[in-house]
Short mmCIF file of C-alpha atoms in Angstrom, two decimals:
data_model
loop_
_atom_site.label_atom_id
_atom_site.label_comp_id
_atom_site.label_asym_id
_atom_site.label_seq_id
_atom_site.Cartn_x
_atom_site.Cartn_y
_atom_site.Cartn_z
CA UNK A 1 146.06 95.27 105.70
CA UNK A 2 143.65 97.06 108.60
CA UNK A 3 141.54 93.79 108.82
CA UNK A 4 139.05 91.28 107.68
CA UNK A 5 135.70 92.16 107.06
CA UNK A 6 132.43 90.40 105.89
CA UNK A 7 130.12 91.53 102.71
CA UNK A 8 128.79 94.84 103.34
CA UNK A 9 129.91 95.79 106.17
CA UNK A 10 130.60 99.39 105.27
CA UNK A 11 130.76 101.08 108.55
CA UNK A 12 133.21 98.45 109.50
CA UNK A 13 135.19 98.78 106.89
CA UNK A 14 135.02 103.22 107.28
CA UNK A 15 135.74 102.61 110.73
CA UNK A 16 138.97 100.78 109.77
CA UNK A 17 140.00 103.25 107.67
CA UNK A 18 139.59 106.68 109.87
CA UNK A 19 141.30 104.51 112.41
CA UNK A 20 144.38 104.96 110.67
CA UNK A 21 143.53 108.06 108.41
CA UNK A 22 141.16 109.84 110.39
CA UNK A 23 138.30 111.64 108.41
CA UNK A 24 138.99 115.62 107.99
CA UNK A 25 136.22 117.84 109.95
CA UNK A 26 133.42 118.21 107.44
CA UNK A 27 131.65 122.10 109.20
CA UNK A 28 128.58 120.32 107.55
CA UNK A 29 128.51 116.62 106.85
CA UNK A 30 129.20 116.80 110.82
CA UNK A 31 126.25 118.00 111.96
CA UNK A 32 124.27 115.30 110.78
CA UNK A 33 123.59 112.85 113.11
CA UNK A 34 123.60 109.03 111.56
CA UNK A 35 120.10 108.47 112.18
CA UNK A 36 119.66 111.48 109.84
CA UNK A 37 117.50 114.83 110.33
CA UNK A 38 113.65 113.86 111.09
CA UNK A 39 110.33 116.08 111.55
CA UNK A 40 109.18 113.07 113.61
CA UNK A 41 109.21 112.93 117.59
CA UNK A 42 112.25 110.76 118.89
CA UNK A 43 110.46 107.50 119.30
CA UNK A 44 108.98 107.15 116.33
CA UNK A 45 110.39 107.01 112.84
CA UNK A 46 109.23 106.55 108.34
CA UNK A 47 111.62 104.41 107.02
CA UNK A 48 111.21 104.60 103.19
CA UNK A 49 112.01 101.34 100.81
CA UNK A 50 111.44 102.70 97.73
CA UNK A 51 110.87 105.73 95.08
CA UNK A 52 108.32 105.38 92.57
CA UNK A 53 105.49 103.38 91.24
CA UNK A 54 104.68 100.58 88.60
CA UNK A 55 100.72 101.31 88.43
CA UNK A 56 98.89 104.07 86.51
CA UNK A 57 95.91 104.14 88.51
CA UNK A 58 93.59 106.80 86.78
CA UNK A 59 93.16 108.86 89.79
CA UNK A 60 96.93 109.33 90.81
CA UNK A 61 99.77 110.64 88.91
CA UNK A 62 102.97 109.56 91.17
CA UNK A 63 104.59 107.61 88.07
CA UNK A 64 104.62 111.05 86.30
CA UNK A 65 105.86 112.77 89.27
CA UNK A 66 108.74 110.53 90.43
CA UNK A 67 109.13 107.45 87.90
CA UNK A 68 108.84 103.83 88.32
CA UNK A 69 109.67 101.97 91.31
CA UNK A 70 113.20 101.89 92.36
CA UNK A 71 114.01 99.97 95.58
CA UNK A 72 116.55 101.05 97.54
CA UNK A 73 119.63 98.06 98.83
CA UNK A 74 118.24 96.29 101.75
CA UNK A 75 121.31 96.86 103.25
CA UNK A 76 121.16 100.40 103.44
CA UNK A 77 117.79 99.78 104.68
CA UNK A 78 118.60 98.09 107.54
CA UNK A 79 121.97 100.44 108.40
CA UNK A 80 119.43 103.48 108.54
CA UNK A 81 117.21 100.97 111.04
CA UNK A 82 120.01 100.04 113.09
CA UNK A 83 120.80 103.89 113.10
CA UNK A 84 117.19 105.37 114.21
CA UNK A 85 117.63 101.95 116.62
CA UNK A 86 120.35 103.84 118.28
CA UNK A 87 119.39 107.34 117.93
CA UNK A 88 115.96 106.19 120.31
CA UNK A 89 113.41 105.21 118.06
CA UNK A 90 111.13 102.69 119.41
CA UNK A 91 108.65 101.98 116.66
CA UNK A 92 109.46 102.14 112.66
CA UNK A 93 106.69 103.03 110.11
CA UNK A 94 107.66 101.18 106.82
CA UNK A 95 106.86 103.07 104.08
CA UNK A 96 106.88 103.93 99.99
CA UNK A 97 104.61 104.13 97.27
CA UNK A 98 103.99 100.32 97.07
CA UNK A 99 105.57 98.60 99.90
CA UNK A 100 104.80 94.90 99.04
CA UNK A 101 106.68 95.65 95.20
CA UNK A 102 109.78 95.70 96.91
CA UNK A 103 112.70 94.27 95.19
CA UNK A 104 110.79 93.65 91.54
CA UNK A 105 112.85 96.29 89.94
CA UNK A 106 116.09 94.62 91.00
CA UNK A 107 114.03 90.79 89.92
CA UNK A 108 114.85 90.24 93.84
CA UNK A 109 118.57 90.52 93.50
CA UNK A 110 121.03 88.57 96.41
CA UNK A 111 122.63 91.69 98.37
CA UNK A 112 123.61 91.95 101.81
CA UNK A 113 122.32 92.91 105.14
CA UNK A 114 124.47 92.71 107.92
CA UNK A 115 127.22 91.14 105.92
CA UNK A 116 124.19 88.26 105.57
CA UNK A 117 123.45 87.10 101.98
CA UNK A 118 119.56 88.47 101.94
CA UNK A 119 117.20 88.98 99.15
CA UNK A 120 116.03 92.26 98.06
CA UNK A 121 112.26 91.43 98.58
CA UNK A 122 109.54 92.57 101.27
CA UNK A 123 109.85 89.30 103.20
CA UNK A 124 113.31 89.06 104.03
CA UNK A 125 113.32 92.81 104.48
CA UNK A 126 110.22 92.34 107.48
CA UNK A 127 112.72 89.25 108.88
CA UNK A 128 116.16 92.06 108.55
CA UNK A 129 113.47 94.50 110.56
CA UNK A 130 112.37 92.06 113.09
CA UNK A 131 115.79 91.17 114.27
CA UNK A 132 116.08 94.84 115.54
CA UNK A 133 113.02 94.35 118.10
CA UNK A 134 111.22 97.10 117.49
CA UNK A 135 107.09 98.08 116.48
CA UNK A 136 107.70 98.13 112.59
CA UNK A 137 104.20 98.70 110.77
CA UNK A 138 104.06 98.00 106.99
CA UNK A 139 102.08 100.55 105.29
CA UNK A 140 100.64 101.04 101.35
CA UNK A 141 100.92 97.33 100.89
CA UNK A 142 98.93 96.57 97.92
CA UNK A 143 97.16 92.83 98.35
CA UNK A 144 99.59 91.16 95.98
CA UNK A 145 99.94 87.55 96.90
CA UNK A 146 103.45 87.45 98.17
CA UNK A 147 101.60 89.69 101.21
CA UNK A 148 100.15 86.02 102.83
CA UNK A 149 104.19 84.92 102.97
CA UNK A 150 104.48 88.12 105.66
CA UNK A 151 101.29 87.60 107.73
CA UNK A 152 102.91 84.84 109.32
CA UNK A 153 105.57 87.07 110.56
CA UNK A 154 103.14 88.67 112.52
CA UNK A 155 101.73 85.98 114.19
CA UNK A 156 105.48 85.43 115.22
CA UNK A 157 105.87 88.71 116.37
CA UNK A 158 108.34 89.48 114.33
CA UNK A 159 106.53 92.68 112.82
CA UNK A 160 103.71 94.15 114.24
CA UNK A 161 100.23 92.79 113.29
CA UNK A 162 99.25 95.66 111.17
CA UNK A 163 98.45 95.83 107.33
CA UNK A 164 97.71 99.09 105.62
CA UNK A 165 96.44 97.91 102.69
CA UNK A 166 94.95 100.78 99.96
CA UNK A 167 91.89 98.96 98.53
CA UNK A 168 90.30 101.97 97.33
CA UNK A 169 86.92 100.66 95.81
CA UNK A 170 85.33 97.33 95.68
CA UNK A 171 82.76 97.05 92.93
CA UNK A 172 84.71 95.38 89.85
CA UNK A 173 83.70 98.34 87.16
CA UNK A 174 85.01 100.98 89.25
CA UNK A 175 87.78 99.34 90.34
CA UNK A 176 88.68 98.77 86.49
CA UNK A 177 88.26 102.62 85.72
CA UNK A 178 90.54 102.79 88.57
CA UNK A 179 93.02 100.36 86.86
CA UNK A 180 93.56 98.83 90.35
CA UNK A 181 95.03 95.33 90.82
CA UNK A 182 92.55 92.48 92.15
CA UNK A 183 88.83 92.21 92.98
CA UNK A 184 86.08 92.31 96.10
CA UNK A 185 85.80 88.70 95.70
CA UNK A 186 90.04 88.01 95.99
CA UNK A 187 90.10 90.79 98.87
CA UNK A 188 87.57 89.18 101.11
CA UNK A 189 89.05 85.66 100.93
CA UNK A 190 92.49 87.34 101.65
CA UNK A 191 91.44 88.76 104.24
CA UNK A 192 89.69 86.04 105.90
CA UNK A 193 92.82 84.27 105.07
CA UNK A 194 94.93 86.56 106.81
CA UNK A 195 92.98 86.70 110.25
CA UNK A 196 93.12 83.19 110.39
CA UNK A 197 96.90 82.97 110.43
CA UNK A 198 97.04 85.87 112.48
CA UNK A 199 93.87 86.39 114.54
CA UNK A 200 95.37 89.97 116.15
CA UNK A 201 96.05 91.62 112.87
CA UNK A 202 94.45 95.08 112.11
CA UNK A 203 93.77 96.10 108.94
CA UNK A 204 93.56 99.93 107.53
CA UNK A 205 93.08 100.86 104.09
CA UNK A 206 91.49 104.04 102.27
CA UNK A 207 88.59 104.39 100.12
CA UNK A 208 87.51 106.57 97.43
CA UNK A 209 83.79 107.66 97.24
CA UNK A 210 81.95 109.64 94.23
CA UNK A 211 84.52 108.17 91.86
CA UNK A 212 83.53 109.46 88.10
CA UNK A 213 80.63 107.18 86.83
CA UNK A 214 79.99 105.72 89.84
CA UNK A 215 76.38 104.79 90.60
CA UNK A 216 74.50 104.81 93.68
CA UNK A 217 74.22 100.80 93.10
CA UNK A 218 77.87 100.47 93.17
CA UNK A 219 78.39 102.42 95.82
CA UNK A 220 75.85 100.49 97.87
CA UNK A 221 78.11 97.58 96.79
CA UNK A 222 81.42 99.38 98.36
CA UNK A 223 79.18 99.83 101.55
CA UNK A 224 78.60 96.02 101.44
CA UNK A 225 81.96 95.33 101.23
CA UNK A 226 82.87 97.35 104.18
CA UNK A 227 80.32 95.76 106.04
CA UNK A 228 81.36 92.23 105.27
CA UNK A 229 85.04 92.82 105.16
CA UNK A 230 85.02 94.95 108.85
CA UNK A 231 87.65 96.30 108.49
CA UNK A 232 89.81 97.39 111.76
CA UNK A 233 90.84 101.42 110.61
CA UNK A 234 89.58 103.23 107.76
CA UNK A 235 89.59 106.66 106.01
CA UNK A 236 87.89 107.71 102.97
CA UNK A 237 88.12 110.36 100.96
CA UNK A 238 85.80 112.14 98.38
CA UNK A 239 87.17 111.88 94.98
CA UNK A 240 88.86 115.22 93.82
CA UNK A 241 90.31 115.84 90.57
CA UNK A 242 94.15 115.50 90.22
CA UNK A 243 96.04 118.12 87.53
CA UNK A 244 97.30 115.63 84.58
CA UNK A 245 95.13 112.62 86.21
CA UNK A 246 93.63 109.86 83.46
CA UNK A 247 90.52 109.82 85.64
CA UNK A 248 89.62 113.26 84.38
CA UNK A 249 88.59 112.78 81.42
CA UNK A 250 86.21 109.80 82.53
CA UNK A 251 82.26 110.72 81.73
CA UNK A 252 79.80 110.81 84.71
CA UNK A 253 81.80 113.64 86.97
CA UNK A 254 79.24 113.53 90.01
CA UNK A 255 79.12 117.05 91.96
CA UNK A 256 80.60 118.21 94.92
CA UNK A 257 77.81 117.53 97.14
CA UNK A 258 77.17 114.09 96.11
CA UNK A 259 80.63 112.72 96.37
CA UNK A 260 80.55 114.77 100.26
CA UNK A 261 77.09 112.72 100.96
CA UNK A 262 78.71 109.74 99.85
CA UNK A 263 82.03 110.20 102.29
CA UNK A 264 79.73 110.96 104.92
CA UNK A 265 77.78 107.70 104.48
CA UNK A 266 80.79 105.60 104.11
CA UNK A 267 82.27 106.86 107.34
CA UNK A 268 78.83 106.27 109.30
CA UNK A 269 78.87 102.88 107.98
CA UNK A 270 82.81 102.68 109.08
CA UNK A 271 82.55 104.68 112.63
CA UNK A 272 79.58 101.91 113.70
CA UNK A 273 81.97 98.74 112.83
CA UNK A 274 84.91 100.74 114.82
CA UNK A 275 82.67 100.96 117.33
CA UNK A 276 81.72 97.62 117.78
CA UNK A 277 85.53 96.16 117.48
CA UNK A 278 86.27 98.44 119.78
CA UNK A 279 84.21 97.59 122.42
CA UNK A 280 85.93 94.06 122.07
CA UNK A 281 89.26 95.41 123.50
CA UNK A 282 87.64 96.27 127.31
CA UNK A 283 88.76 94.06 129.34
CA UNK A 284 91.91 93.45 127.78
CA UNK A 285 95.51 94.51 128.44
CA UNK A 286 97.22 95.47 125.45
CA UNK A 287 100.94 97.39 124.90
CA UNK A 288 100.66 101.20 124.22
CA UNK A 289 103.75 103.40 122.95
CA UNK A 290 103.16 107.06 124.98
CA UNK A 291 102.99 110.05 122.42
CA UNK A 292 102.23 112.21 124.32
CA UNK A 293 102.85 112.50 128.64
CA UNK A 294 100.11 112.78 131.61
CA UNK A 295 98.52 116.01 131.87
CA UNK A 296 97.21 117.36 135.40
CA UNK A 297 94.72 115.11 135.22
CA UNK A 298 97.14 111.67 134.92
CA UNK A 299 96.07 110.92 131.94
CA UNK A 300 98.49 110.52 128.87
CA UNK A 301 98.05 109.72 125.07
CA UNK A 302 99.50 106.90 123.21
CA UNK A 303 98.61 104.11 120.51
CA UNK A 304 98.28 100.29 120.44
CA UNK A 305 100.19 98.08 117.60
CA UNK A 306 96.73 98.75 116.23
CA UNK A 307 96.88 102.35 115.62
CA UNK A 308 99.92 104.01 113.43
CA UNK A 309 100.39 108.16 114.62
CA UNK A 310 98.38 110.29 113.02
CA UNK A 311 95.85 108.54 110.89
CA UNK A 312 94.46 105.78 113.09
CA UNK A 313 92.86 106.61 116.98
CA UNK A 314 94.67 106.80 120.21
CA UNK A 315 94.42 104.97 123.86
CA UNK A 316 94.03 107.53 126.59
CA UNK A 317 96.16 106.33 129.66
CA UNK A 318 95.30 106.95 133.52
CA UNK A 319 98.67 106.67 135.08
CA UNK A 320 100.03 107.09 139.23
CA UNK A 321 103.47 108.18 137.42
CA UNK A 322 105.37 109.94 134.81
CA UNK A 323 105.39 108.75 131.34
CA UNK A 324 107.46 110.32 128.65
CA UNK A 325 107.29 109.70 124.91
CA UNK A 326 108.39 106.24 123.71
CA UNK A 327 107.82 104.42 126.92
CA UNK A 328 105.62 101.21 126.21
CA UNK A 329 103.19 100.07 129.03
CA UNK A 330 100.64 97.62 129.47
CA UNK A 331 96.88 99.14 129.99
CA UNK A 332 93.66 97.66 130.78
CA UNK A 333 91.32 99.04 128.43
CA UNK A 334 88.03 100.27 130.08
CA UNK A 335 86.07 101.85 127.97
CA UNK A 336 86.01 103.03 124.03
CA UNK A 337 84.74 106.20 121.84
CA UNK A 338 84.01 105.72 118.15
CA UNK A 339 87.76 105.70 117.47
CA UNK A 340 89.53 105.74 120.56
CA UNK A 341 90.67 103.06 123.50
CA UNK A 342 90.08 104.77 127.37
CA UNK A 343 91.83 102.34 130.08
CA UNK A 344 94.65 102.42 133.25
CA UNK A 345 98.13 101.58 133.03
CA UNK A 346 98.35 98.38 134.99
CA UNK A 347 101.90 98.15 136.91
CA UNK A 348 103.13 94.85 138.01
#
């Protein structure tokens, strides 16, 4: 016997083993560093929970590209964390076709996470994730209902308070062409919901504008939405025909230039409510993860827990000293653009 060992603890148990029979050099398997290969910069990392999809939205054809949702075990979930935890990461972007489905392919089967007895479902998944104390964002979480059971781990601090949540449309006939889950009505009281358990959440989601059939009415009623919901980060895009898409063959194709006009008025509507929440922040100290370092002028680029890379804005630090990528510092924020956060590292 090498020794005792609890429930999944594989690397344990390989350790053990090359102890007393080291491995043979693999020329290729031994390149690979255990955090993996990644495109992303060092401090900042995708961590994917699932293949696949359940939904057959009209517009998207991901179930004919790459199945049904499969989740992968939330052990081997939280190995590759603790790995990317090692290899420098600093902030984790959960990720996968429909995050908050987690689990329902497996009916939430009893596995382990390290060598703990966990459920395979979102919510003890965001717990498994917290324990690692890093900035993990949950994105493409559909507003099932289980979703409320994680906003609370926000408020804890447990996860960061961030929800990217695809809504897509708001006016019930669209949304039905869409064959997308729930309503305006069940999104706005969810929402409400979720600020009041967690006051500091941001929410991003995506929009479709100039879907097939839709009307300038119900467009005016997605506007309305947006302007009642204010939503923290948003992008919208103007519908495009997919190859092999269901929403194809839907009457009432608008053109080109209507669906652009629409975008363009959705984004005014959006860039005006950014604005405004924005403008909340000066005065306020808030934690920002560097991307990118000072330039000649002092000033580096980085994000809030409000803003994931890439799709959401940035904070534009004045600093007296170096920063590198990854670092987290505290910055009073100043002033604001229509998307952005200006302010000055404060150091204590």
């Amino acid at each position: 016997m090498l020794g005792v060992t609890g429930p999944d603890s594989v690397d344990e148990v390989i350790a053990m083993v090359e102890a007393h029979l080291p491995r043979p050099h693999d020329p290729w398997d031994d390149l690979v560093p255990a955090a993996g290969v990644r495109l992303t910069p060092k401090h900042y990392a995708y961590l994917k929970i699932s293949e696949g999809c359940n939904h057959h939205c009209s517009f998207c054809v991901i179930p004919n590209l790459r199945g049904t949702l499969v989740s992968r075990p939330i052990g081997e979930i939280v190995r590759e964390a603790e790995n990317l935890k090692e290899a420098g990461v600093k902030e984790l972007l959960v990720i996968s076709q429909d995050t908050a489905a987690y689990g329902v392919d497996t009916k939430y089967k009893l596995d382990f996470a390290g060598g703990r007895p966990t459920r395979t479902r979102l919510l003890e998944l965001c717990k498994e994730l917290g324990r690692l104390n890093l900035w993990t964002r949950l994105h493409y979480v559909y507003p099932y209902p289980s979703v409320d059971d994680i906003v609370p781990l926000m408020a804890e601090g447990l996860i960061l308070p961030y929800l990217d949540v695809p809504f897509q449309h708001a006016h019930p006939r669209v949304l039905k062409a869409m064959k997308r889950p729930a309503s305006a009505e069940k999104n706005l009281e969810r929402i409400a919901a979720w600020r009041a358990v967690c006051p500091d959440i941001t929410i991003r989601s995506t929009f479709i504008a100039g879907f097939p059939g839709e009307t300038e009415e119900e467009f005016e009623y997605l506007l309305d939405f947006l302007r009642e919901a204010r939503l923290d980060r948003v992008g919208c895009f103007a519908y495009s025909p997919v190859e092999g898409a269901q929403a194809n063959a839907l009457p009432g194709a608008l053109p080109d230039e209507v669906r652009e006009e629409r975008r363009h008025r959705f984004m005014e509507v959006q860039a005006e409510i950014s604005r405004e929440k924005l403008a909340e922040k000066i005065g306020k100290t808030l934690e920002v993860i560097i991307d990118e370092p000072e330039d000649e002028d002092g000033v580096a680029v980085g994000r809030t827990k409000a803003d994931a890379p890439d799709i959401d804005g940035v904070c534009y630090v004045t600093t007296d000293r170096h920063l590198t990528p990854g670092d987290i510092v505290r910055v009073r924020i100043t002033a604001n653009e229509e998307h952005d956060l200006i302010g000055r590292e404060v150091v204590e």
